[in-house]
Each structure stands twice: as structure tokens, then as C-alpha cells.
PDB file of N, CA and C in Angstrom:
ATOM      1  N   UNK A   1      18.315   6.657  -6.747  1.00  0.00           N
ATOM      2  CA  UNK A   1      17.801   6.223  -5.449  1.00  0.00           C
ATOM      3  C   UNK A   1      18.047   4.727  -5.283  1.00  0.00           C
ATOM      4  N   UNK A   2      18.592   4.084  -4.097  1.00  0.00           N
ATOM      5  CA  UNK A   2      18.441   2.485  -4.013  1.00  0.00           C
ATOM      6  C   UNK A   2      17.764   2.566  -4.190  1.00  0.00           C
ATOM      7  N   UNK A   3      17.214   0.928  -3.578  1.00  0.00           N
ATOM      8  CA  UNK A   3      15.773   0.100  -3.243  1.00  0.00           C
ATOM      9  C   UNK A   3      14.854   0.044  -2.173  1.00  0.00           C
ATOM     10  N   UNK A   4      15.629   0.609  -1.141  1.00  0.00           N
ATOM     11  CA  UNK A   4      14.919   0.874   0.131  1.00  0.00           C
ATOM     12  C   UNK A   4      14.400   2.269   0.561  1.00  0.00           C
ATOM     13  N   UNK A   5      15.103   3.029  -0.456  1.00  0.00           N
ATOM     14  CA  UNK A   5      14.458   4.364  -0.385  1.00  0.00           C
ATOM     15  C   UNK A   5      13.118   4.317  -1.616  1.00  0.00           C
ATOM     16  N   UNK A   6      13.457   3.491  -2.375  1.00  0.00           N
ATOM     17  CA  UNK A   6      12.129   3.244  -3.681  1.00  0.00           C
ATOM     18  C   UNK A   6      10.751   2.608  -2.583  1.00  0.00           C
ATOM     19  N   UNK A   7      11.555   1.755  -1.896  1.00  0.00           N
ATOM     20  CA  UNK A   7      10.227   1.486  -0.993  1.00  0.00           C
ATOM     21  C   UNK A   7      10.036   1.870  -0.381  1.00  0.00           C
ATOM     22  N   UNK A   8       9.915   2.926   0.579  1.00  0.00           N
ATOM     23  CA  UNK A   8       9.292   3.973   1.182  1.00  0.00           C
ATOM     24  C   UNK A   8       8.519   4.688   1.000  1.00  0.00           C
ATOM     25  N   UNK A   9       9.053   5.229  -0.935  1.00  0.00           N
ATOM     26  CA  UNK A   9       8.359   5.889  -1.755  1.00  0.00           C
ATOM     27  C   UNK A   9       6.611   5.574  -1.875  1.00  0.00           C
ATOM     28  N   UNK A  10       7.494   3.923  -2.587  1.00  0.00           N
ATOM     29  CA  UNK A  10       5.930   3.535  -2.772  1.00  0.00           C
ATOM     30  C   UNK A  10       4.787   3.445  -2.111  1.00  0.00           C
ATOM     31  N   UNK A  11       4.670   3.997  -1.437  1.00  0.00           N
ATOM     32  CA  UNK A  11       3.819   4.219  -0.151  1.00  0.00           C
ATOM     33  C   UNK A  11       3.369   5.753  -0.153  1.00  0.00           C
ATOM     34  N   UNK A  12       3.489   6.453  -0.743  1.00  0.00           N
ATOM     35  CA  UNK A  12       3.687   7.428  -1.079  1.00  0.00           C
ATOM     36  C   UNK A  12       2.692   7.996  -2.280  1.00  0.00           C
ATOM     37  N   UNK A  13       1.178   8.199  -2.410  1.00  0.00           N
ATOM     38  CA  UNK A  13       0.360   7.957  -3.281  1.00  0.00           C
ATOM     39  C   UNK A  13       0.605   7.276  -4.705  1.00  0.00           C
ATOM     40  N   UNK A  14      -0.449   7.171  -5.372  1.00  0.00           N
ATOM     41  CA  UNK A  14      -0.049   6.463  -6.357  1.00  0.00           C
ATOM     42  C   UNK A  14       0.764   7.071  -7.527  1.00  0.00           C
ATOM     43  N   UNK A  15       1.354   8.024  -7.702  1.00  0.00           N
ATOM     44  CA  UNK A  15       2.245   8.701  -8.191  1.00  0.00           C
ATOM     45  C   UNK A  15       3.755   8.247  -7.446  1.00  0.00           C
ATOM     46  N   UNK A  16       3.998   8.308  -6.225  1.00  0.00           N
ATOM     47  CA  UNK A  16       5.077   7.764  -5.584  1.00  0.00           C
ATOM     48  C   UNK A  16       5.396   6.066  -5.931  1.00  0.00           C
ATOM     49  N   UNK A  17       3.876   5.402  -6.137  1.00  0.00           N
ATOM     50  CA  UNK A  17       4.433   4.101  -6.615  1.00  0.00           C
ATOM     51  C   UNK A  17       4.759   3.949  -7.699  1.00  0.00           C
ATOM     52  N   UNK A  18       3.980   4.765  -8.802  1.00  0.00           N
ATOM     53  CA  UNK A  18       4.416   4.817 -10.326  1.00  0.00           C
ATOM     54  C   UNK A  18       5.886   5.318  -9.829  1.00  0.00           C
ATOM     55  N   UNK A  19       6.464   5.920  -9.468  1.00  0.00           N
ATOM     56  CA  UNK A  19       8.064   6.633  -9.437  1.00  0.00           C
ATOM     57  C   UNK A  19       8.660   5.077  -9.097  1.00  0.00           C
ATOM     58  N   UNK A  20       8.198   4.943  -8.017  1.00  0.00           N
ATOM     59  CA  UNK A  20       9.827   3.584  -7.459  1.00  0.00           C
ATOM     60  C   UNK A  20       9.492   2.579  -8.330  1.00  0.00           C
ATOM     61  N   UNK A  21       8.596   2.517  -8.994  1.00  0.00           N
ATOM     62  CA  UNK A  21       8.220   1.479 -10.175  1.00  0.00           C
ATOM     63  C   UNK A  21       9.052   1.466 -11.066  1.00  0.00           C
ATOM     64  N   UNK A  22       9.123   2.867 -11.750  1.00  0.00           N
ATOM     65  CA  UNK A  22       9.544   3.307 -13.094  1.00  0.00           C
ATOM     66  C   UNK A  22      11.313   3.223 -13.008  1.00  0.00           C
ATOM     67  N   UNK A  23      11.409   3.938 -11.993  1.00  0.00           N
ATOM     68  CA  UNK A  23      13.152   3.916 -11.186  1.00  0.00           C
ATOM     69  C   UNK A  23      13.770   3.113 -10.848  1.00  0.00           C
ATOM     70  N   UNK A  24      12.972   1.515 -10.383  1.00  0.00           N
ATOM     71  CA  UNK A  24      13.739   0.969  -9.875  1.00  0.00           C
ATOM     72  C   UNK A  24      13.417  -0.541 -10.720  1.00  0.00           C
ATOM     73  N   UNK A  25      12.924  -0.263 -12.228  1.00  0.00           N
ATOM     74  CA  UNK A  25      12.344  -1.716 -12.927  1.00  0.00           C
ATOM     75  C   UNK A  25      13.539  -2.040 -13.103  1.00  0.00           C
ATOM     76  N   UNK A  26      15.011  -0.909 -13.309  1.00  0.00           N
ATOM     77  CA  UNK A  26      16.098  -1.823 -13.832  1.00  0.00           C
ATOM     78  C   UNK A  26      16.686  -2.923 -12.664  1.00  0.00           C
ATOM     79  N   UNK A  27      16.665  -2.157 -11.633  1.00  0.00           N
ATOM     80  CA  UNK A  27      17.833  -2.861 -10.499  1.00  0.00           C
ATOM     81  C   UNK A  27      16.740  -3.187  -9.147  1.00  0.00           C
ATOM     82  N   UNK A  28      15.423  -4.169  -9.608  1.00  0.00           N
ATOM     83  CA  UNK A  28      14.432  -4.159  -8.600  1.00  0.00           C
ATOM     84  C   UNK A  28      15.427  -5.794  -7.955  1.00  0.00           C
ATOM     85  N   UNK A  29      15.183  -5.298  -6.378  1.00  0.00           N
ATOM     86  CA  UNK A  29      15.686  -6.575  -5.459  1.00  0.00           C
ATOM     87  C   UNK A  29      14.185  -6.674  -4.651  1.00  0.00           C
ATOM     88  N   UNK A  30      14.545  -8.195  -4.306  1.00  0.00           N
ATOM     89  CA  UNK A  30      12.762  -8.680  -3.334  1.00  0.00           C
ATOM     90  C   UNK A  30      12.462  -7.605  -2.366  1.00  0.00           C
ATOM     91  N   UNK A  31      12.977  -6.622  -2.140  1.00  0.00           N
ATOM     92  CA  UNK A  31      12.457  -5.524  -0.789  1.00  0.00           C
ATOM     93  C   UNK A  31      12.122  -4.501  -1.612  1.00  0.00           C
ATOM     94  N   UNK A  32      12.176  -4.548  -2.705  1.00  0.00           N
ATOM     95  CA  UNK A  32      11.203  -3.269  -3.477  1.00  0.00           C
ATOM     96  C   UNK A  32      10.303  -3.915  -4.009  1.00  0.00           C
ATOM     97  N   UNK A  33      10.277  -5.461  -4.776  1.00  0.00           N
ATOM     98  CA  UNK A  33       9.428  -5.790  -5.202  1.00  0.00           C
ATOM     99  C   UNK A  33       7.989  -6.204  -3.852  1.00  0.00           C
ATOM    100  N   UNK A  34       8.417  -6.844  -2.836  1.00  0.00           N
ATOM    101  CA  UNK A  34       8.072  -6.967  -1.699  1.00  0.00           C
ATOM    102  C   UNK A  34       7.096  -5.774  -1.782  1.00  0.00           C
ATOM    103  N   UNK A  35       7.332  -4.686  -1.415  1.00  0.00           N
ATOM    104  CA  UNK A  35       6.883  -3.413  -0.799  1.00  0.00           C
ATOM    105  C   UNK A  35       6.090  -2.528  -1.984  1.00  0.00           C
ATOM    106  N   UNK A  36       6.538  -2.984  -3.395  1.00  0.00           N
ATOM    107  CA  UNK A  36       5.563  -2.312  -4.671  1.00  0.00           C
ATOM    108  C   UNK A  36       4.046  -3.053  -4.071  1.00  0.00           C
ATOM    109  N   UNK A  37       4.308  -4.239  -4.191  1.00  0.00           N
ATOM    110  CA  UNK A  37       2.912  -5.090  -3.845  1.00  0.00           C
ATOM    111  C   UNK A  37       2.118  -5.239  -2.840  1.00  0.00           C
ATOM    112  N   UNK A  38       2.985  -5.140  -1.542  1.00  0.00           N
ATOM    113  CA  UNK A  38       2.086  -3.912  -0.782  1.00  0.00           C
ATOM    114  C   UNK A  38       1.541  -2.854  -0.747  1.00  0.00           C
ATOM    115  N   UNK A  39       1.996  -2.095  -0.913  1.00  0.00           N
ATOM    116  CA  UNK A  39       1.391  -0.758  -0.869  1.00  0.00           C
ATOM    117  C   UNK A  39       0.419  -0.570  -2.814  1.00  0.00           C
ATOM    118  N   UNK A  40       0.592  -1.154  -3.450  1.00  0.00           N
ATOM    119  CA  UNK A  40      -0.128  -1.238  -4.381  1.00  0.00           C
ATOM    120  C   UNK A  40      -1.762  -1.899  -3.466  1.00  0.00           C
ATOM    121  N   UNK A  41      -1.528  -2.984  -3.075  1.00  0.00           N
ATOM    122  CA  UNK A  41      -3.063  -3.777  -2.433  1.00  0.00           C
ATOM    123  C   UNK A  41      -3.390  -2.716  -1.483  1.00  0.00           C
ATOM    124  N   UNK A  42      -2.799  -2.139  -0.483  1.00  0.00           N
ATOM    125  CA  UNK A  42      -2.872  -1.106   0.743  1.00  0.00           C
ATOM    126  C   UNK A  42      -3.586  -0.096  -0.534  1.00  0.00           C
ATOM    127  N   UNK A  43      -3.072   0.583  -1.322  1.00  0.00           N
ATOM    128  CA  UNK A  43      -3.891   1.618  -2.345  1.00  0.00           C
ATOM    129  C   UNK A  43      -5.559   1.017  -3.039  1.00  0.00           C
ATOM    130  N   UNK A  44      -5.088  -0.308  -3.313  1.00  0.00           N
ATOM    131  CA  UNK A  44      -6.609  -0.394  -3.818  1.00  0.00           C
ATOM    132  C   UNK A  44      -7.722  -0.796  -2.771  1.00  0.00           C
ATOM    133  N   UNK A  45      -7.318  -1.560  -1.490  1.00  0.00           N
ATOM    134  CA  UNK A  45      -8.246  -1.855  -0.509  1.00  0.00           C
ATOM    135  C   UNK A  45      -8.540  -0.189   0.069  1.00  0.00           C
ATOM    136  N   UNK A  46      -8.140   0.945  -0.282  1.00  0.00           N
ATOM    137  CA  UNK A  46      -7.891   2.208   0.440  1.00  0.00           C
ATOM    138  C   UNK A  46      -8.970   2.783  -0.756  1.00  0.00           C
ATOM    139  N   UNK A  47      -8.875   2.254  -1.860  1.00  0.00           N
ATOM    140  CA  UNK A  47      -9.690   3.002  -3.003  1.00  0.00           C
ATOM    141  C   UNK A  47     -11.262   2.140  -2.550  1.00  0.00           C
ATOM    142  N   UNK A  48     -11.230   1.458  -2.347  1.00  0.00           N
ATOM    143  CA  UNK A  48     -12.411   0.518  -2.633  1.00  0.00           C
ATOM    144  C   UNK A  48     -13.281   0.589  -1.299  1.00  0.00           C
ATOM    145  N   UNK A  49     -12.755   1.066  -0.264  1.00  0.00           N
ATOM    146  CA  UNK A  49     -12.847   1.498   1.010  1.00  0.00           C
ATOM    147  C   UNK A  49     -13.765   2.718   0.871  1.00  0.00           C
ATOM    148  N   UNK A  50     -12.584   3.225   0.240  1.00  0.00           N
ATOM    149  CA  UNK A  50     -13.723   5.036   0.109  1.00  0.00           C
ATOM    150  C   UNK A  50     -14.455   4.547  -0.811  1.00  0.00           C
ATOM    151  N   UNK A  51     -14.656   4.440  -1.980  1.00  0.00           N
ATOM    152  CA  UNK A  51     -15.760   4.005  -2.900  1.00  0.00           C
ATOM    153  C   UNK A  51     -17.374   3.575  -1.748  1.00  0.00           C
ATOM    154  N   UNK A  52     -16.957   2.577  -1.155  1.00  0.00           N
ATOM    155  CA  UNK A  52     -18.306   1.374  -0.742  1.00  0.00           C
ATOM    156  C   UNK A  52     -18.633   2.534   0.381  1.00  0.00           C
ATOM    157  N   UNK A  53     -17.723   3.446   1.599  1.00  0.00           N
ATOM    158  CA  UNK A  53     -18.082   4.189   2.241  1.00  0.00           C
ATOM    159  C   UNK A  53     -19.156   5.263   1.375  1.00  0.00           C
ATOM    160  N   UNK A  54     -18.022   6.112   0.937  1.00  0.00           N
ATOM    161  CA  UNK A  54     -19.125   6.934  -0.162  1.00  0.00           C
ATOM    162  C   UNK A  54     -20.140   6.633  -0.758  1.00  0.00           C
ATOM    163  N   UNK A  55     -20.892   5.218  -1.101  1.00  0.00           N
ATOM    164  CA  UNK A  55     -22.087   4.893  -1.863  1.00  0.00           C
ATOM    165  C   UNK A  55     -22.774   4.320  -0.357  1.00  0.00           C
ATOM    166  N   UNK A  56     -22.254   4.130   0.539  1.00  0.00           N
ATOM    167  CA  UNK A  56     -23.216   4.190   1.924  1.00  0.00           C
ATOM    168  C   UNK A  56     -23.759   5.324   2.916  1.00  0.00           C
ATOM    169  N   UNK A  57     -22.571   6.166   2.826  1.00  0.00           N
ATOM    170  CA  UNK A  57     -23.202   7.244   3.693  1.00  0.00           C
ATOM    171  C   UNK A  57     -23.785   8.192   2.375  1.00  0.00           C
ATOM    172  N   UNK A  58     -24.130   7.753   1.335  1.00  0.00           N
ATOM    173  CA  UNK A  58     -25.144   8.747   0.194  1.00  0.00           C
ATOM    174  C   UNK A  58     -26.378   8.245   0.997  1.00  0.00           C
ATOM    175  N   UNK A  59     -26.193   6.683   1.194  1.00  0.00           N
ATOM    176  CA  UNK A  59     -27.844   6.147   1.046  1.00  0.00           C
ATOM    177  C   UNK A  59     -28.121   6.412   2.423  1.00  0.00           C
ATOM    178  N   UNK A  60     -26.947   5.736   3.427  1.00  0.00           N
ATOM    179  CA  UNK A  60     -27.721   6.326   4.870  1.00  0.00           C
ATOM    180  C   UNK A  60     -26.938   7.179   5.864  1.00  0.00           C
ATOM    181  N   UNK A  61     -26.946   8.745   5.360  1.00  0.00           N
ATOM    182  CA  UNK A  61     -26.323   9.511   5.940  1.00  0.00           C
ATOM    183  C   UNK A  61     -26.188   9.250   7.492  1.00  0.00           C
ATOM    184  N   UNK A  62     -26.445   8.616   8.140  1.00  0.00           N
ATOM    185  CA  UNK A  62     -26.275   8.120   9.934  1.00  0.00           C
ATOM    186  C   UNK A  62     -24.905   7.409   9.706  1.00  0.00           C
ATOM    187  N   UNK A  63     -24.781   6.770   8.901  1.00  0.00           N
ATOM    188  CA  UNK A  63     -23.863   5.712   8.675  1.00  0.00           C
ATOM    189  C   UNK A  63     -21.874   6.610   8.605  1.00  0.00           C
ATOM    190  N   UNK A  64     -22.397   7.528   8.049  1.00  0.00           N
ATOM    191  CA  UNK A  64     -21.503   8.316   7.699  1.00  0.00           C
ATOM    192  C   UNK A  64     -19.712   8.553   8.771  1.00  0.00           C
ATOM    193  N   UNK A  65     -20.270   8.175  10.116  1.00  0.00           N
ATOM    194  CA  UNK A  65     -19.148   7.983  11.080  1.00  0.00           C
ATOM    195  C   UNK A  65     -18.304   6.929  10.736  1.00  0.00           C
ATOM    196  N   UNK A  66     -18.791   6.223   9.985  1.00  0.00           N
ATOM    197  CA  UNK A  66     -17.812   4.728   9.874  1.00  0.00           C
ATOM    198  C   UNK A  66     -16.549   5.350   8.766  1.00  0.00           C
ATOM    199  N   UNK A  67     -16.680   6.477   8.509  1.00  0.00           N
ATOM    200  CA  UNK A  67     -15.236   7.328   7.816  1.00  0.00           C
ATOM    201  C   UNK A  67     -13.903   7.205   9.076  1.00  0.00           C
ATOM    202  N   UNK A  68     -14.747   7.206  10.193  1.00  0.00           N
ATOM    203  CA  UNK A  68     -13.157   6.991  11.092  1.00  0.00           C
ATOM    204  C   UNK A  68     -13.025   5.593  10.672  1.00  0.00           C
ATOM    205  N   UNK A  69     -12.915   4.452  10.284  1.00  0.00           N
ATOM    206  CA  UNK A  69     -12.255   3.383  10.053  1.00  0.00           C
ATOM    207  C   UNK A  69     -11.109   3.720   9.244  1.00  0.00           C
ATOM    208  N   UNK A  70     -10.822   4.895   8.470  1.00  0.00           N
ATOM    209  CA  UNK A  70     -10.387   5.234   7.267  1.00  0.00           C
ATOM    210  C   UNK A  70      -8.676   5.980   7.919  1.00  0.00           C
ATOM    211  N   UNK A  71      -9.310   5.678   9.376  1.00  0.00           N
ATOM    212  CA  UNK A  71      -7.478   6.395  10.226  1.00  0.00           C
ATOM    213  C   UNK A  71      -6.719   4.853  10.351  1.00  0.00           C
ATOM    214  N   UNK A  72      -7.692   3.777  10.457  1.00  0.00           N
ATOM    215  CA  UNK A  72      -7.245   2.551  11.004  1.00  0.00           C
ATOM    216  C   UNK A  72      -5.910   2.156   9.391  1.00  0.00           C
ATOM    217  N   UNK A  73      -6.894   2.780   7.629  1.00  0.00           N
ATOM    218  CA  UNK A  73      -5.842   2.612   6.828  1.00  0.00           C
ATOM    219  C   UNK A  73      -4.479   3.372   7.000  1.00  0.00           C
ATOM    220  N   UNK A  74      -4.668   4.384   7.306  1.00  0.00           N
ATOM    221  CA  UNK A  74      -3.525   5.689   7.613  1.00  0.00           C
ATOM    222  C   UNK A  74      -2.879   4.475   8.612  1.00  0.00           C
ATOM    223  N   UNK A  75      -3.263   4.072   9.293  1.00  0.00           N
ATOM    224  CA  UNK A  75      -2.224   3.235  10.281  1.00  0.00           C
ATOM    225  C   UNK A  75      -1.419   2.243   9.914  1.00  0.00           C
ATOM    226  N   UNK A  76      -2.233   1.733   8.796  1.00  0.00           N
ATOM    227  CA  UNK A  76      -1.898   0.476   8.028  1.00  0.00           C
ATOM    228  C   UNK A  76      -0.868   0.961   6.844  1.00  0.00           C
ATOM    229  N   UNK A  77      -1.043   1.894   6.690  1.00  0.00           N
ATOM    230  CA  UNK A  77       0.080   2.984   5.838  1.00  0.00           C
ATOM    231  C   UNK A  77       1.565   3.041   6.578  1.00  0.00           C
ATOM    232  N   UNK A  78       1.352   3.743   7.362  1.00  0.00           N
ATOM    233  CA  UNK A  78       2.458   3.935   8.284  1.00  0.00           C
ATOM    234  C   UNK A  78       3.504   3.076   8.465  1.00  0.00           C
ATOM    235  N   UNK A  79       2.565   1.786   8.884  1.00  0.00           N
ATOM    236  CA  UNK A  79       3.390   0.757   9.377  1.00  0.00           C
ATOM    237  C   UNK A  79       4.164  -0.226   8.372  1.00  0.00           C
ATOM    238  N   UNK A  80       3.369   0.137   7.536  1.00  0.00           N
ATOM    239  CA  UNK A  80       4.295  -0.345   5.772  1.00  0.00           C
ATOM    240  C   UNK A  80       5.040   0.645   5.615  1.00  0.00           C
ATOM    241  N   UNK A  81       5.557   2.163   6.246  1.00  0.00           N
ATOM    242  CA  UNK A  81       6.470   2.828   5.964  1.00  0.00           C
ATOM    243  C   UNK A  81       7.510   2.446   6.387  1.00  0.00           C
ATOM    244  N   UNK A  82       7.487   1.945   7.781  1.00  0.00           N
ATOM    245  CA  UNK A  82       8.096   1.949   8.963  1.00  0.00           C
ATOM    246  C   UNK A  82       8.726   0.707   8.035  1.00  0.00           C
ATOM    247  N   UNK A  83       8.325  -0.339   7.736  1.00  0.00           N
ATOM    248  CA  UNK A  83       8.523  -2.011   7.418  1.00  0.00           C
ATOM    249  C   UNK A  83       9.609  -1.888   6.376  1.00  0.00           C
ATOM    250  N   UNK A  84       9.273  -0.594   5.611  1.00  0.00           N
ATOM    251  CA  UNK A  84      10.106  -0.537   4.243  1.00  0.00           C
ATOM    252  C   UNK A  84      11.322   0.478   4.688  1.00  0.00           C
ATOM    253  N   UNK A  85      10.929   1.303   5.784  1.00  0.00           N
ATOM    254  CA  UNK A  85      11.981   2.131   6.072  1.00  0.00           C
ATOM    255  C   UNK A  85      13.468   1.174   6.858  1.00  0.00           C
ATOM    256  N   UNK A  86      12.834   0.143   7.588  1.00  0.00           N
ATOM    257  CA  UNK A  86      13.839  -1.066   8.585  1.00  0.00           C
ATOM    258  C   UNK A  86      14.434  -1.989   7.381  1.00  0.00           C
ATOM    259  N   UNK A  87      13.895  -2.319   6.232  1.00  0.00           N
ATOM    260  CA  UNK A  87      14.447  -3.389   5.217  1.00  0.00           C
ATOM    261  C   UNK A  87      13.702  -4.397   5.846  1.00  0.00           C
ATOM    262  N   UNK A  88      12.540  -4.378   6.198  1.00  0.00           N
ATOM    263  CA  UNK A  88      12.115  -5.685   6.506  1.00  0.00           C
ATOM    264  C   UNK A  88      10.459  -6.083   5.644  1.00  0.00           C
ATOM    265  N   UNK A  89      10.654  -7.162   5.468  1.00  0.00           N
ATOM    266  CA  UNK A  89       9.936  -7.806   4.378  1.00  0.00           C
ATOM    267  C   UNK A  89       8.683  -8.369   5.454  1.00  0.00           C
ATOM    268  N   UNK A  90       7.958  -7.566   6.181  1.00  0.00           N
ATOM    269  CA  UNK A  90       6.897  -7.962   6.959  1.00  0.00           C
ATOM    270  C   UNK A  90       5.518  -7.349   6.094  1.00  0.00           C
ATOM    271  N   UNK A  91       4.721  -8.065   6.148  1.00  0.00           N
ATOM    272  CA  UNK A  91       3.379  -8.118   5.355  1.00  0.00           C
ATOM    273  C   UNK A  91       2.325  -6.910   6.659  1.00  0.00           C
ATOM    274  N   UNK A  92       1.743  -6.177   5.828  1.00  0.00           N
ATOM    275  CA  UNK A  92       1.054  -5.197   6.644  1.00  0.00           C
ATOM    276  C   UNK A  92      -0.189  -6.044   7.407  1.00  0.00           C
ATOM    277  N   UNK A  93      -0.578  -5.411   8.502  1.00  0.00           N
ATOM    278  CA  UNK A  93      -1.377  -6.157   9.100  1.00  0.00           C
ATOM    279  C   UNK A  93      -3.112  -6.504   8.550  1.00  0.00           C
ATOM    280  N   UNK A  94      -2.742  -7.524   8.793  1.00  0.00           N
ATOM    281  CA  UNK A  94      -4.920  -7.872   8.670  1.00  0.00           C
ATOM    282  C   UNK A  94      -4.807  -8.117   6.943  1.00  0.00           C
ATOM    283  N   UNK A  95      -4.065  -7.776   6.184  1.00  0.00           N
ATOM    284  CA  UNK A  95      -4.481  -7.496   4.587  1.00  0.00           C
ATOM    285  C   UNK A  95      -3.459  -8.203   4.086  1.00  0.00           C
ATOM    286  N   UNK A  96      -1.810  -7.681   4.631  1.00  0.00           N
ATOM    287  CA  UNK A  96      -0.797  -7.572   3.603  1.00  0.00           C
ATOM    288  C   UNK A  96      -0.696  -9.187   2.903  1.00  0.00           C
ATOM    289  N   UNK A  97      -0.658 -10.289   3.681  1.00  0.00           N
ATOM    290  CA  UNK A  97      -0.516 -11.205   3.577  1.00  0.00           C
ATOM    291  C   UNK A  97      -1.705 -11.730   2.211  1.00  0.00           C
ATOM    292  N   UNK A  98      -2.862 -11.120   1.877  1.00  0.00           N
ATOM    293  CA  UNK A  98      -3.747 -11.419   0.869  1.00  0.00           C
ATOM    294  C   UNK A  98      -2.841 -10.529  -0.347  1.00  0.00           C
ATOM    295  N   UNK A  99      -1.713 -10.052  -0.474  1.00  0.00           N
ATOM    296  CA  UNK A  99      -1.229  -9.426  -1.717  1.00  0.00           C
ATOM    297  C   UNK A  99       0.354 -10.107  -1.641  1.00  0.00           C
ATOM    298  N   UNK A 100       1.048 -10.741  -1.076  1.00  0.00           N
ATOM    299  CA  UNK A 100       2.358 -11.333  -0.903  1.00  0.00           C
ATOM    300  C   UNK A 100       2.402 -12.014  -2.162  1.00  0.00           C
ATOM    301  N   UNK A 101       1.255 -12.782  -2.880  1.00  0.00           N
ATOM    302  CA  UNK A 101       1.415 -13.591  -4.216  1.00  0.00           C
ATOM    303  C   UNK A 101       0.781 -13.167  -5.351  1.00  0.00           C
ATOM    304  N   UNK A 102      -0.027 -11.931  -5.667  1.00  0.00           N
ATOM    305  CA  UNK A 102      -0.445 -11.251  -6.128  1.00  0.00           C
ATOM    306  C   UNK A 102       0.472 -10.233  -7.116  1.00  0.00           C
ATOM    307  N   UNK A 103      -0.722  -9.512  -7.949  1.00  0.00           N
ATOM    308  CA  UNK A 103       0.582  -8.551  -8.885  1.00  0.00           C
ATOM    309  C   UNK A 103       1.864  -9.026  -9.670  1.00  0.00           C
ATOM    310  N   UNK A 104       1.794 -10.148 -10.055  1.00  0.00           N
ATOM    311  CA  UNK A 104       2.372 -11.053 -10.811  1.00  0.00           C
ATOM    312  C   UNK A 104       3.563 -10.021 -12.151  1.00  0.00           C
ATOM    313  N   UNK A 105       2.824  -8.940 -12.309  1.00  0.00           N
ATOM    314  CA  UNK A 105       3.818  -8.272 -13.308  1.00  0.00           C
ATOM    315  C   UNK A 105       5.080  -7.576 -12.932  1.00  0.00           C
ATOM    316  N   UNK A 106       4.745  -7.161 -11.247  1.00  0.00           N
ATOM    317  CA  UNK A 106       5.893  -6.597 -10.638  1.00  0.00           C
ATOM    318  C   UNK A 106       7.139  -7.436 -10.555  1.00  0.00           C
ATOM    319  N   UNK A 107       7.337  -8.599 -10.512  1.00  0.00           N
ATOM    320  CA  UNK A 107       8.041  -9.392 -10.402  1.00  0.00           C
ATOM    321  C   UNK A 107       8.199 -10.638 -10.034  1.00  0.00           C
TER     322      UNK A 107
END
């Protein structure tokens, strides 16, 4: 697989990022490394999301609607598909830009 199909991948649960990880450590260029580190931060702000939801709507089941915020990540997904599908090195919205210097082992 290139690099631009590795980044697409990675977007692609965290099994899809372990793949373009593993596939592409030999011949990684800045648009895979770019896009590992997105969608790696997009996965853990997505984990940590459901986590703090789930330990709120335990305590105050009313609260429990604020699960639709959780389409706004699906959106934020997407549009890192779209970013990696064009070859373009654009930071996902509202977040991406807090992971651009981050993840230091990817590259």
C-alpha cells in the first residue's frame, strides 16, 4: 500500500492505525506521519469522550442526551478521511492542531 492509502487507513479503528503503522514504518513520508498523529489524538479524545460520558450519564441519567455530541466526533472522523484521502496535511478541526507536535515516536 503507499502512504496515502496508509492514511486513510489510519482512521480506520485502532486496528487500522496499528496496520498503516506497522506497513508503512519502513517508507513513512510527512502525510502518513501527519495523519498517524491525527487520528491517533481523534482516537483518544474519542476514548476519553465515551469514558467521562459513560461515568456521567451512570450518575445523572437526564444527562444521558449529551451522547449526540459523539456524531459531532464521527464528523471530526470523516473530515480527517477526506484530508488524508486529498494528500492534504490539514489539522482536524477544534482538536487537530493540539496533536500536530505530539506522539513524538511516530516520527
Amino acid at each position: 500500500m503507499d502512504n496515502k492509502t496508509l492514511s486513510i487507513v489510519s482512521y480506520i479503528t485502532i486496528i487500522g492505525w496499528l496496520i498503516a503503522y506497522v506497513m508503512g514504518k519502513e517508507k513513512m513520508d510527512s502525510l502518513l506521519r501527519y495523519h498517524l498523529k491525527q487520528s491517533l489524538g481523534l482516537g483518544l479524545v474519542s476514548l476519553a469522550f465515551s469514558i467521562s460520558l459513560n461515568i456521567v450519564a451512570s450518575i445523572v441519567p437526564a444527562l444521558s442526551f449529551l451522547g449526540i455530541i459523539g456524531y459531532a466526533i464521527i464528523v471530526l472522523w470523516v473530515i480527517g478521511i477526506i484530508n488524508a484521502a486529498n494528500g492534504e496535511m490539514k489539522p482536524i478541526p477544534f482538536i487537530g492542531k493540539a496533536f500536530e507536535d505530539k506522539f513524538s515516536f511516530i516520527g
